[in-house]
Amino acid sequence: MHNYDGSEIPNSLYYGVVGKMVLDHVERIHPTVISQAMENRAIQILEAIRCILENDRLNDTACVQRVENLVQLFYQELGIKIERQEG
């Protein structure tokens, strides 16, 4: 990220400032709104997990694949990119 004068702004400082701005904004929102949003998102994730577990195309020998799908969903929903090594 670059400052208005073209100088480089360290990412950690940028993230800290943006994070503070987000927290300041969230504090002004009524707690019920945040709570309902979190609950709705949790229900969506649980529904996606249920669909994976009830997938009839995967038989019992595919249990590892089911678990892998759940792990991938978990990281996807958190917005975390993971790189796994084969083997």
CSV table of N, CA, C and O in Angstrom, one decimal:
chain,number,residue,atom,x,y,z
A,1,MET,N,0.9,-1.2,0.0
A,1,MET,CA,0.0,0.0,0.0
A,1,MET,C,0.9,1.2,0.0
A,1,MET,O,1.9,1.3,0.7
A,2,HIS,N,0.5,2.2,-0.8
A,2,HIS,CA,1.3,3.4,-0.9
A,2,HIS,C,0.5,4.6,-0.2
A,2,HIS,O,-0.7,4.7,-0.3
A,3,ASN,N,1.3,5.5,0.4
A,3,ASN,CA,0.8,6.7,1.0
A,3,ASN,C,0.5,7.7,-0.1
A,3,ASN,O,0.9,7.5,-1.3
A,4,TYR,N,-0.2,8.8,0.2
A,4,TYR,CA,-0.5,9.8,-0.8
A,4,TYR,C,0.8,10.4,-1.5
A,4,TYR,O,0.7,10.8,-2.6
A,5,ASP,N,1.9,10.4,-0.8
A,5,ASP,CA,3.1,10.9,-1.3
A,5,ASP,C,4.0,9.9,-2.0
A,5,ASP,O,5.1,10.1,-2.5
A,6,GLY,N,3.4,8.6,-2.2
A,6,GLY,CA,4.1,7.6,-2.9
A,6,GLY,C,5.0,6.7,-2.0
A,6,GLY,O,5.5,5.7,-2.5
A,7,SER,N,5.1,7.0,-0.7
A,7,SER,CA,5.9,6.2,0.2
A,7,SER,C,5.2,4.9,0.6
A,7,SER,O,4.0,4.9,0.6
A,8,GLU,N,5.9,3.9,0.9
A,8,GLU,CA,5.4,2.6,1.2
A,8,GLU,C,4.8,2.6,2.7
A,8,GLU,O,5.5,3.1,3.6
A,9,ILE,N,3.6,2.1,2.9
A,9,ILE,CA,3.0,1.9,4.2
A,9,ILE,C,3.1,0.5,4.5
A,9,ILE,O,2.7,-0.4,3.8
A,10,PRO,N,3.7,0.1,5.7
A,10,PRO,CA,3.8,-1.3,6.0
A,10,PRO,C,2.4,-1.9,6.2
A,10,PRO,O,1.5,-1.3,6.7
A,11,ASN,N,2.3,-3.2,5.6
A,11,ASN,CA,1.0,-3.8,5.7
A,11,ASN,C,0.4,-4.0,7.1
A,11,ASN,O,-0.8,-3.8,7.3
A,12,SER,N,1.3,-4.2,8.0
A,12,SER,CA,0.8,-4.4,9.4
A,12,SER,C,0.2,-3.1,9.9
A,12,SER,O,-0.9,-3.2,10.6
A,13,LEU,N,0.7,-2.0,9.6
A,13,LEU,CA,0.1,-0.7,10.0
A,13,LEU,C,-1.2,-0.5,9.3
A,13,LEU,O,-2.2,-0.1,9.9
A,14,TYR,N,-1.2,-0.8,8.0
A,14,TYR,CA,-2.4,-0.6,7.2
A,14,TYR,C,-3.5,-1.5,7.7
A,14,TYR,O,-4.6,-1.1,7.9
A,15,TYR,N,-3.2,-2.8,8.0
A,15,TYR,CA,-4.2,-3.7,8.5
A,15,TYR,C,-4.7,-3.3,9.9
A,15,TYR,O,-5.9,-3.4,10.2
A,16,GLY,N,-3.8,-2.8,10.7
A,16,GLY,CA,-4.2,-2.3,12.0
A,16,GLY,C,-5.2,-1.2,12.0
A,16,GLY,O,-6.2,-1.1,12.7
A,17,VAL,N,-4.9,-0.2,11.1
A,17,VAL,CA,-5.8,0.9,11.0
A,17,VAL,C,-7.1,0.5,10.4
A,17,VAL,O,-8.2,0.9,10.9
A,18,VAL,N,-7.1,-0.3,9.4
A,18,VAL,CA,-8.4,-0.8,8.8
A,18,VAL,C,-9.2,-1.6,9.8
A,18,VAL,O,-10.4,-1.4,10.0
A,19,GLY,N,-8.5,-2.5,10.6
A,19,GLY,CA,-9.1,-3.3,11.6
A,19,GLY,C,-9.8,-2.4,12.6
A,19,GLY,O,-10.9,-2.6,13.1
A,20,LYS,N,-9.1,-1.3,13.1
A,20,LYS,CA,-9.7,-0.4,14.0
A,20,LYS,C,-10.9,0.3,13.5
A,20,LYS,O,-11.9,0.5,14.2
A,21,MET,N,-10.9,0.7,12.2
A,21,MET,CA,-12.0,1.3,11.6
A,21,MET,C,-13.2,0.4,11.6
A,21,MET,O,-14.3,0.8,11.8
A,22,VAL,N,-13.0,-0.9,11.2
A,22,VAL,CA,-14.0,-1.8,11.2
A,22,VAL,C,-14.6,-2.0,12.6
A,22,VAL,O,-15.8,-2.0,12.8
A,23,LEU,N,-13.8,-2.2,13.6
A,23,LEU,CA,-14.3,-2.4,15.0
A,23,LEU,C,-15.0,-1.2,15.4
A,23,LEU,O,-16.1,-1.3,16.1
A,24,ASP,N,-14.6,0.0,15.1
A,24,ASP,CA,-15.3,1.2,15.5
A,24,ASP,C,-16.7,1.3,14.9
A,24,ASP,O,-17.7,1.6,15.5
A,25,HIS,N,-16.8,0.8,13.6
A,25,HIS,CA,-18.1,0.8,12.9
A,25,HIS,C,-19.0,-0.3,13.5
A,25,HIS,O,-20.2,0.0,13.8
A,26,VAL,N,-18.4,-1.5,13.8
A,26,VAL,CA,-19.2,-2.6,14.3
A,26,VAL,C,-19.8,-2.2,15.7
A,26,VAL,O,-20.9,-2.6,16.1
A,27,GLU,N,-19.0,-1.5,16.5
A,27,GLU,CA,-19.5,-1.1,17.8
A,27,GLU,C,-20.7,-0.2,17.8
A,27,GLU,O,-21.5,-0.2,18.8
A,28,ARG,N,-21.0,0.5,16.7
A,28,ARG,CA,-22.1,1.3,16.6
A,28,ARG,C,-23.4,0.5,16.1
A,28,ARG,O,-24.5,1.1,16.2
A,29,ILE,N,-23.2,-0.7,15.7
A,29,ILE,CA,-24.3,-1.5,15.3
A,29,ILE,C,-24.9,-2.2,16.5
A,29,ILE,O,-24.2,-2.6,17.4
A,30,HIS,N,-26.2,-2.3,16.5
A,30,HIS,CA,-26.9,-2.9,17.6
A,30,HIS,C,-26.5,-4.4,17.8
A,30,HIS,O,-26.4,-5.1,16.8
A,31,PRO,N,-26.2,-4.8,19.0
A,31,PRO,CA,-25.7,-6.2,19.2
A,31,PRO,C,-26.6,-7.3,18.6
A,31,PRO,O,-26.2,-8.3,18.2
A,32,THR,N,-27.9,-7.0,18.6
A,32,THR,CA,-28.9,-8.0,18.0
A,32,THR,C,-28.6,-8.2,16.5
A,32,THR,O,-28.7,-9.4,16.0
A,33,VAL,N,-28.2,-7.2,15.8
A,33,VAL,CA,-28.0,-7.3,14.4
A,33,VAL,C,-26.8,-8.2,14.1
A,33,VAL,O,-26.8,-9.1,13.3
A,34,ILE,N,-25.7,-8.0,14.9
A,34,ILE,CA,-24.5,-8.8,14.8
A,34,ILE,C,-24.8,-10.2,15.2
A,34,ILE,O,-24.4,-11.2,14.5
A,35,SER,N,-25.5,-10.4,16.3
A,35,SER,CA,-25.8,-11.8,16.8
A,35,SER,C,-26.6,-12.5,15.7
A,35,SER,O,-26.4,-13.7,15.4
A,36,GLN,N,-27.6,-11.9,15.1
A,36,GLN,CA,-28.5,-12.5,14.1
A,36,GLN,C,-27.6,-12.9,12.9
A,36,GLN,O,-27.8,-13.9,12.3
A,37,ALA,N,-26.7,-12.0,12.5
A,37,ALA,CA,-25.9,-12.2,11.3
A,37,ALA,C,-25.0,-13.4,11.6
A,37,ALA,O,-24.8,-14.3,10.7
A,38,MET,N,-24.4,-13.5,12.8
A,38,MET,CA,-23.5,-14.6,13.1
A,38,MET,C,-24.3,-15.9,13.1
A,38,MET,O,-23.9,-17.0,12.6
A,39,GLU,N,-25.5,-15.9,13.7
A,39,GLU,CA,-26.4,-17.1,13.8
A,39,GLU,C,-26.8,-17.5,12.4
A,39,GLU,O,-26.7,-18.7,12.1
A,40,ASN,N,-27.2,-16.6,11.5
A,40,ASN,CA,-27.5,-17.0,10.1
A,40,ASN,C,-26.4,-17.6,9.4
A,40,ASN,O,-26.5,-18.6,8.7
A,41,ARG,N,-25.2,-17.1,9.6
A,41,ARG,CA,-24.0,-17.6,8.9
A,41,ARG,C,-23.7,-19.0,9.4
A,41,ARG,O,-23.4,-19.9,8.7
A,42,ALA,N,-23.8,-19.2,10.8
A,42,ALA,CA,-23.6,-20.5,11.3
A,42,ALA,C,-24.6,-21.5,10.8
A,42,ALA,O,-24.2,-22.7,10.5
A,43,ILE,N,-25.8,-21.2,10.7
A,43,ILE,CA,-26.8,-22.1,10.1
A,43,ILE,C,-26.5,-22.4,8.7
A,43,ILE,O,-26.6,-23.6,8.3
A,44,GLN,N,-26.0,-21.5,7.9
A,44,GLN,CA,-25.7,-21.8,6.5
A,44,GLN,C,-24.5,-22.8,6.5
A,44,GLN,O,-24.5,-23.7,5.6
A,45,ILE,N,-23.5,-22.6,7.3
A,45,ILE,CA,-22.4,-23.5,7.4
A,45,ILE,C,-22.8,-24.9,7.8
A,45,ILE,O,-22.4,-25.9,7.2
A,46,LEU,N,-23.6,-25.0,8.8
A,46,LEU,CA,-24.1,-26.3,9.3
A,46,LEU,C,-24.9,-27.0,8.2
A,46,LEU,O,-24.8,-28.2,8.0
A,47,GLU,N,-25.7,-26.2,7.5
A,47,GLU,CA,-26.5,-26.8,6.4
A,47,GLU,C,-25.5,-27.4,5.3
A,47,GLU,O,-25.7,-28.5,4.8
A,48,ALA,N,-24.5,-26.7,5.0
A,48,ALA,CA,-23.5,-27.1,4.0
A,48,ALA,C,-22.8,-28.4,4.5
A,48,ALA,O,-22.6,-29.3,3.8
A,49,ILE,N,-22.5,-28.4,5.8
A,49,ILE,CA,-21.9,-29.6,6.4
A,49,ILE,C,-22.8,-30.8,6.3
A,49,ILE,O,-22.5,-31.9,6.0
A,50,ARG,N,-24.1,-30.6,6.6
A,50,ARG,CA,-25.1,-31.6,6.6
A,50,ARG,C,-25.2,-32.2,5.1
A,50,ARG,O,-25.2,-33.4,4.9
A,51,CYS,N,-25.2,-31.3,4.1
A,51,CYS,CA,-25.2,-31.8,2.8
A,51,CYS,C,-24.0,-32.7,2.4
A,51,CYS,O,-24.1,-33.7,1.7
A,52,ILE,N,-22.8,-32.3,2.9
A,52,ILE,CA,-21.6,-33.1,2.7
A,52,ILE,C,-21.8,-34.5,3.3
A,52,ILE,O,-21.5,-35.5,2.7
A,53,LEU,N,-22.3,-34.5,4.6
A,53,LEU,CA,-22.4,-35.8,5.3
A,53,LEU,C,-23.5,-36.7,4.7
A,53,LEU,O,-23.3,-37.9,4.8
A,54,GLU,N,-24.5,-36.1,4.1
A,54,GLU,CA,-25.6,-36.9,3.6
A,54,GLU,C,-25.4,-37.2,2.1
A,54,GLU,O,-26.3,-37.7,1.5
A,55,ASN,N,-24.3,-36.8,1.5
A,55,ASN,CA,-24.0,-37.1,0.1
A,55,ASN,C,-24.0,-38.6,-0.1
A,55,ASN,O,-23.0,-39.3,0.2
A,56,ASP,N,-25.0,-39.1,-0.8
A,56,ASP,CA,-25.1,-40.5,-1.1
A,56,ASP,C,-24.1,-41.0,-2.1
A,56,ASP,O,-23.8,-42.2,-2.2
A,57,ARG,N,-23.5,-40.1,-2.8
A,57,ARG,CA,-22.5,-40.5,-3.8
A,57,ARG,C,-21.2,-41.0,-3.1
A,57,ARG,O,-20.3,-41.6,-3.7
A,58,LEU,N,-21.0,-40.6,-1.9
A,58,LEU,CA,-19.8,-41.1,-1.1
A,58,LEU,C,-20.2,-42.2,-0.2
A,58,LEU,O,-21.1,-42.1,0.6
A,59,ASN,N,-19.6,-43.4,-0.4
A,59,ASN,CA,-19.9,-44.5,0.5
A,59,ASN,C,-19.0,-44.5,1.7
A,59,ASN,O,-18.2,-43.6,1.9
A,60,ASP,N,-19.1,-45.5,2.6
A,60,ASP,CA,-18.3,-45.5,3.8
A,60,ASP,C,-16.8,-45.5,3.5
A,60,ASP,O,-16.1,-45.0,4.4
A,61,THR,N,-16.4,-46.1,2.4
A,61,THR,CA,-15.0,-46.1,2.1
A,61,THR,C,-14.5,-44.7,1.8
A,61,THR,O,-13.3,-44.4,1.7
A,62,ALA,N,-15.4,-43.8,1.6
A,62,ALA,CA,-15.1,-42.4,1.2
A,62,ALA,C,-15.1,-41.5,2.4
A,62,ALA,O,-15.2,-40.3,2.3
A,63,CYS,N,-15.0,-42.1,3.6
A,63,CYS,CA,-15.1,-41.3,4.8
A,63,CYS,C,-14.0,-40.2,4.9
A,63,CYS,O,-14.2,-39.1,5.3
A,64,VAL,N,-12.8,-40.6,4.4
A,64,VAL,CA,-11.7,-39.6,4.4
A,64,VAL,C,-12.0,-38.4,3.5
A,64,VAL,O,-11.8,-37.3,3.9
A,65,GLN,N,-12.7,-38.7,2.4
A,65,GLN,CA,-13.1,-37.6,1.5
A,65,GLN,C,-14.1,-36.7,2.2
A,65,GLN,O,-14.1,-35.5,2.0
A,66,ARG,N,-15.0,-37.3,2.9
A,66,ARG,CA,-16.0,-36.5,3.6
A,66,ARG,C,-15.4,-35.5,4.6
A,66,ARG,O,-15.7,-34.4,4.7
A,67,VAL,N,-14.4,-36.1,5.4
A,67,VAL,CA,-13.7,-35.3,6.3
A,67,VAL,C,-12.9,-34.2,5.6
A,67,VAL,O,-12.9,-33.0,6.1
A,68,GLU,N,-12.3,-34.5,4.5
A,68,GLU,CA,-11.5,-33.5,3.8
A,68,GLU,C,-12.4,-32.4,3.3
A,68,GLU,O,-12.1,-31.2,3.3
A,69,ASN,N,-13.6,-32.8,2.8
A,69,ASN,CA,-14.6,-31.8,2.3
A,69,ASN,C,-15.0,-30.8,3.5
A,69,ASN,O,-15.1,-29.6,3.3
A,70,LEU,N,-15.2,-31.4,4.7
A,70,LEU,CA,-15.5,-30.6,5.8
A,70,LEU,C,-14.4,-29.6,6.2
A,70,LEU,O,-14.6,-28.4,6.5
A,71,VAL,N,-13.2,-30.1,6.2
A,71,VAL,CA,-12.0,-29.3,6.5
A,71,VAL,C,-11.9,-28.1,5.4
A,71,VAL,O,-11.7,-27.0,5.8
A,72,GLN,N,-12.1,-28.5,4.2
A,72,GLN,CA,-12.0,-27.5,3.1
A,72,GLN,C,-13.1,-26.4,3.3
A,72,GLN,O,-12.8,-25.2,3.2
A,73,LEU,N,-14.3,-26.9,3.7
A,73,LEU,CA,-15.4,-25.9,3.9
A,73,LEU,C,-15.0,-25.0,5.1
A,73,LEU,O,-15.2,-23.8,5.0
A,74,PHE,N,-14.5,-25.5,6.1
A,74,PHE,CA,-14.1,-24.8,7.3
A,74,PHE,C,-13.1,-23.7,6.9
A,74,PHE,O,-13.3,-22.5,7.2
A,75,TYR,N,-12.1,-24.0,6.2
A,75,TYR,CA,-11.1,-23.0,5.8
A,75,TYR,C,-11.6,-22.0,4.8
A,75,TYR,O,-11.3,-20.9,4.8
A,76,GLN,N,-12.5,-22.5,3.9
A,76,GLN,CA,-13.1,-21.6,2.9
A,76,GLN,C,-14.0,-20.6,3.6
A,76,GLN,O,-13.9,-19.4,3.3
A,77,GLU,N,-14.8,-21.0,4.5
A,77,GLU,CA,-15.7,-20.1,5.2
A,77,GLU,C,-14.9,-19.1,6.1
A,77,GLU,O,-15.4,-18.0,6.3
A,78,LEU,N,-13.7,-19.5,6.5
A,78,LEU,CA,-12.9,-18.5,7.3
A,78,LEU,C,-12.1,-17.6,6.4
A,78,LEU,O,-11.4,-16.7,6.9
A,79,GLY,N,-12.1,-17.9,5.1
A,79,GLY,CA,-11.3,-17.2,4.2
A,79,GLY,C,-9.8,-17.4,4.3
A,79,GLY,O,-9.0,-16.5,4.1
A,80,ILE,N,-9.4,-18.6,4.8
A,80,ILE,CA,-8.0,-19.0,5.0
A,80,ILE,C,-7.6,-19.8,3.8
A,80,ILE,O,-8.2,-20.8,3.5
A,81,LYS,N,-6.5,-19.4,3.2
A,81,LYS,CA,-5.9,-20.2,2.2
A,81,LYS,C,-4.8,-21.1,2.8
A,81,LYS,O,-4.0,-20.7,3.5
A,82,ILE,N,-5.0,-22.4,2.5
A,82,ILE,CA,-4.0,-23.4,3.0
A,82,ILE,C,-3.4,-24.1,1.9
A,82,ILE,O,-4.0,-24.3,0.8
A,83,GLU,N,-2.1,-24.4,2.0
A,83,GLU,CA,-1.4,-25.2,1.1
A,83,GLU,C,-0.9,-26.5,1.7
A,83,GLU,O,-0.2,-26.4,2.7
A,84,ARG,N,-1.5,-27.6,1.2
A,84,ARG,CA,-1.1,-28.9,1.8
A,84,ARG,C,-0.1,-29.6,1.0
A,84,ARG,O,-0.1,-29.5,-0.2
A,85,GLN,N,0.8,-30.2,1.7
A,85,GLN,CA,1.9,-31.0,1.0
A,85,GLN,C,1.3,-32.4,0.8
A,85,GLN,O,0.6,-33.0,1.6
A,86,GLU,N,1.6,-33.0,-0.4
A,86,GLU,CA,1.1,-34.3,-0.7
A,86,GLU,C,2.0,-35.3,0.1
A,86,GLU,O,3.2,-35.1,0.3
A,87,GLY,N,1.4,-36.4,0.5
A,87,GLY,CA,2.1,-37.5,1.1
A,87,GLY,C,1.9,-37.6,2.5
A,87,GLY,O,1.7,-38.0,3.4
